[in-house]
mmCIF file of C-alpha atoms in Angstrom:
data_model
loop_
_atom_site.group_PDB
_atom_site.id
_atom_site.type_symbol
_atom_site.label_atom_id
_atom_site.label_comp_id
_atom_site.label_asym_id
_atom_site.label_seq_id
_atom_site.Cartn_x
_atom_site.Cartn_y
_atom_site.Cartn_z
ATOM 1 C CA UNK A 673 0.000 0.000 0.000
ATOM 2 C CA UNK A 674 3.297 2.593 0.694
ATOM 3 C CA UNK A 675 4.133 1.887 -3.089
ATOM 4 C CA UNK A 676 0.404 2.580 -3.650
ATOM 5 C CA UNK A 677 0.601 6.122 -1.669
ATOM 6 C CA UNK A 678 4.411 7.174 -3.068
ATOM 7 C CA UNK A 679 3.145 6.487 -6.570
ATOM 8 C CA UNK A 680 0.432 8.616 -6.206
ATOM 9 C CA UNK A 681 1.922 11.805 -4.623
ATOM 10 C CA UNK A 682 5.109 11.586 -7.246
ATOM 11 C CA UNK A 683 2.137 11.680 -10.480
ATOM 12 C CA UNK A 684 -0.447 13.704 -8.674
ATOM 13 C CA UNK A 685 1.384 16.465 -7.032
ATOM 14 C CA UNK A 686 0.889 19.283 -8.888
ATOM 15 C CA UNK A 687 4.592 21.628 -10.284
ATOM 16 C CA UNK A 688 4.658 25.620 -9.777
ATOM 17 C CA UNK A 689 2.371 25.602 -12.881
ATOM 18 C CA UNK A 690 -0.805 23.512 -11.546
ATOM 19 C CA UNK A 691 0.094 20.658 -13.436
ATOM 20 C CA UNK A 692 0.991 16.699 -12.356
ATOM 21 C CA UNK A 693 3.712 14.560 -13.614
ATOM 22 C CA UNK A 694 0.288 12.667 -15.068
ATOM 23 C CA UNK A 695 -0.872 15.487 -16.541
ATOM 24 C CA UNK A 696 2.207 16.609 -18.981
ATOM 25 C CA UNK A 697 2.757 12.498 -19.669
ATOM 26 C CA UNK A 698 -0.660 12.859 -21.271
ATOM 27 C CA UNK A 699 -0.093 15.959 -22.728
ATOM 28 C CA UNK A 700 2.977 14.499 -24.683
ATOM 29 C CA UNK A 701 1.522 11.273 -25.531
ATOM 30 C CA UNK A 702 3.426 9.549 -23.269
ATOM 31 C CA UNK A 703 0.784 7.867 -20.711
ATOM 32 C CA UNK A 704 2.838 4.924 -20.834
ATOM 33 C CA UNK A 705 5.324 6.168 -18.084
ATOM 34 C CA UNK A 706 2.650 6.905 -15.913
ATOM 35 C CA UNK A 707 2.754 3.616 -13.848
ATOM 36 C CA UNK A 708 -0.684 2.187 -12.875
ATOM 37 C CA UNK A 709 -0.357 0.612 -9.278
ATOM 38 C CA UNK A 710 -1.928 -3.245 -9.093
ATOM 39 C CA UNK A 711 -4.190 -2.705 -6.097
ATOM 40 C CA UNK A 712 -5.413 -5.634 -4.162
ATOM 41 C CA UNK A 713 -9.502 -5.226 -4.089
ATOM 42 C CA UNK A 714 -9.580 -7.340 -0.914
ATOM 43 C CA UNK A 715 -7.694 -4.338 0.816
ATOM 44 C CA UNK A 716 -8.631 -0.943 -1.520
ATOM 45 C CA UNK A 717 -10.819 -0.195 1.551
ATOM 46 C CA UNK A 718 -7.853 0.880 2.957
ATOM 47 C CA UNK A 719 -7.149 3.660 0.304
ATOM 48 C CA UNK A 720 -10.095 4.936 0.624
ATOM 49 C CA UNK A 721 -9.876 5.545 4.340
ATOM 50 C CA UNK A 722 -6.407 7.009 3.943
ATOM 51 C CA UNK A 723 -7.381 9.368 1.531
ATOM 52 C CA UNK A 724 -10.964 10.361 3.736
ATOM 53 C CA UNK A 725 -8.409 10.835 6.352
ATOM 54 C CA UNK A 726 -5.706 12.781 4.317
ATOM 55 C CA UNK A 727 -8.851 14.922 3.193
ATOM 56 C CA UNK A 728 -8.927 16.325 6.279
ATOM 57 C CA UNK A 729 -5.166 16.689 7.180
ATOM 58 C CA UNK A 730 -3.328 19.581 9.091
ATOM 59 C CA UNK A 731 -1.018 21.697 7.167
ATOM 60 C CA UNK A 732 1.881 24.093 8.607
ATOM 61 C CA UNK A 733 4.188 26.183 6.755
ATOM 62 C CA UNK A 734 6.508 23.083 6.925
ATOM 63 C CA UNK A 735 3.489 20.995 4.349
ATOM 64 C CA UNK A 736 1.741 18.032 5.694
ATOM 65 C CA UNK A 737 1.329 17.068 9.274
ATOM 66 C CA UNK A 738 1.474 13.341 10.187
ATOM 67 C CA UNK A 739 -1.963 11.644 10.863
ATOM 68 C CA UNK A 740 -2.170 11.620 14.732
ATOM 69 C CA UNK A 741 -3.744 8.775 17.200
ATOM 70 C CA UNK A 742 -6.227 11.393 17.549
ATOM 71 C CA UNK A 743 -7.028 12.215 13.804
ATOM 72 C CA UNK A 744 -7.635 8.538 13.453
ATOM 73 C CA UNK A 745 -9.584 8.243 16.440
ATOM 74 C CA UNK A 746 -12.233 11.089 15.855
ATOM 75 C CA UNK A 747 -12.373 10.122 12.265
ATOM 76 C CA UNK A 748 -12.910 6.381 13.199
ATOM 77 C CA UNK A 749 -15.502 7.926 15.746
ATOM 78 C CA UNK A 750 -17.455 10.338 13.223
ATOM 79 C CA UNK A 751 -17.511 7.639 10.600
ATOM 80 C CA UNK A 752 -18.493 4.593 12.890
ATOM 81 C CA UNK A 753 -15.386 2.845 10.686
ATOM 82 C CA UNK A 754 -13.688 0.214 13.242
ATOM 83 C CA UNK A 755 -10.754 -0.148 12.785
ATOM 84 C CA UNK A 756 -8.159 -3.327 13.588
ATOM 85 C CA UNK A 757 -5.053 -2.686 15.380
ATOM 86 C CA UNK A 758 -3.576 -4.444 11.929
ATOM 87 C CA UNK A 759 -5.394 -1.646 9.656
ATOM 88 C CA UNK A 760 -4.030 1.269 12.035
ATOM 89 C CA UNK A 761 -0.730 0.274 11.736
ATOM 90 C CA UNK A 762 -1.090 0.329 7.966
ATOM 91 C CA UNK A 763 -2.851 3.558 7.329
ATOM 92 C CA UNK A 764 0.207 4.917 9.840
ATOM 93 C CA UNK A 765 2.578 3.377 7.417
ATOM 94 C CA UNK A 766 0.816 5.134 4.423
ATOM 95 C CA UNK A 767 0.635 8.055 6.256
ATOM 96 C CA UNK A 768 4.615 7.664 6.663
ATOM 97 C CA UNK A 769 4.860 6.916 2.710
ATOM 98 C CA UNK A 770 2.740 9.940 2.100
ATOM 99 C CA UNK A 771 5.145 12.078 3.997
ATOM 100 C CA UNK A 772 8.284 10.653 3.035
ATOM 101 C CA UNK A 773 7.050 11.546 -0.811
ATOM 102 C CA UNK A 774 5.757 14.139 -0.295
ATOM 103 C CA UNK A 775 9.421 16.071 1.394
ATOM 104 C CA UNK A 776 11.273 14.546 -1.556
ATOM 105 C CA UNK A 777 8.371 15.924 -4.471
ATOM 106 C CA UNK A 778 8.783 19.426 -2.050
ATOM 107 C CA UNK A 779 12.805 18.939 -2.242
ATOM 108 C CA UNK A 780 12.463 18.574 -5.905
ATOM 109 C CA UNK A 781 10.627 21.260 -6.617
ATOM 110 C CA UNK A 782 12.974 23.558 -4.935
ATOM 111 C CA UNK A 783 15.825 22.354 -6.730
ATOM 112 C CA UNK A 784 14.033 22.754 -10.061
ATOM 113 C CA UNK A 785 13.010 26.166 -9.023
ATOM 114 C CA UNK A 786 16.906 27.026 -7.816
ATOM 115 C CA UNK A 787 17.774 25.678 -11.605
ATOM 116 C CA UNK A 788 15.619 28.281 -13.252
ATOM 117 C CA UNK A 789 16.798 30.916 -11.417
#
């Protein structure tokens, strides 16, 4: 599921302009590169509470927060989700993919930015 999460924030993240890494594949023809992720249907569910969580994520000057006990725990509360002690530890691992992708997308885009100046 990390590979899931890092392959989504490297194509979906958009540049300075507003546009993804899927976005100017497509607008060169060359979809191809965009890798598709094989994603297990038995645990998908999983995505989709990641990304309900991640919807409603803190953000500092610094980007991203990290998903806290508490996040997890309202949002398991509002939503009447349960959730396993097996699934927690896997959303906090996505959460720690999504992170970890996201610094190096942010560290990228400052270099390319230091490039053009």
């Amino acid at each position: 599921m990390s590979e899931v999460i890092r392959l989504h924030v490297r194509y979906s993240t958009p540049d300075d302009k507003g546009e993804t890494r899927r976005q100017r594949n497509e607008r060169f023809g060359v979809e191809e590169e965009t890798p598709e992720p094989d994603i297990d249907p038995d645990t998908a569910y999983l995505l989709d509470w990641f990304w309900n969580l991640h919807s409603a994520r803190a953000e500092s000057f610094d980007g991203p927060q990290p998903l806290s006990f508490t996040d997890i725990a309202n949002w398991s509360a509002l939503t009447g989700t349960i959730l396993l002690r097996e699934e927690l530890g896997i959303l906090r691992q996505m959460d720690a993919a999504f992170l970890s992708a996201h610094a190096i997308e942010r560290e990228e885009a400052r270099e390319r930015r230091k490039g053009n100046t």
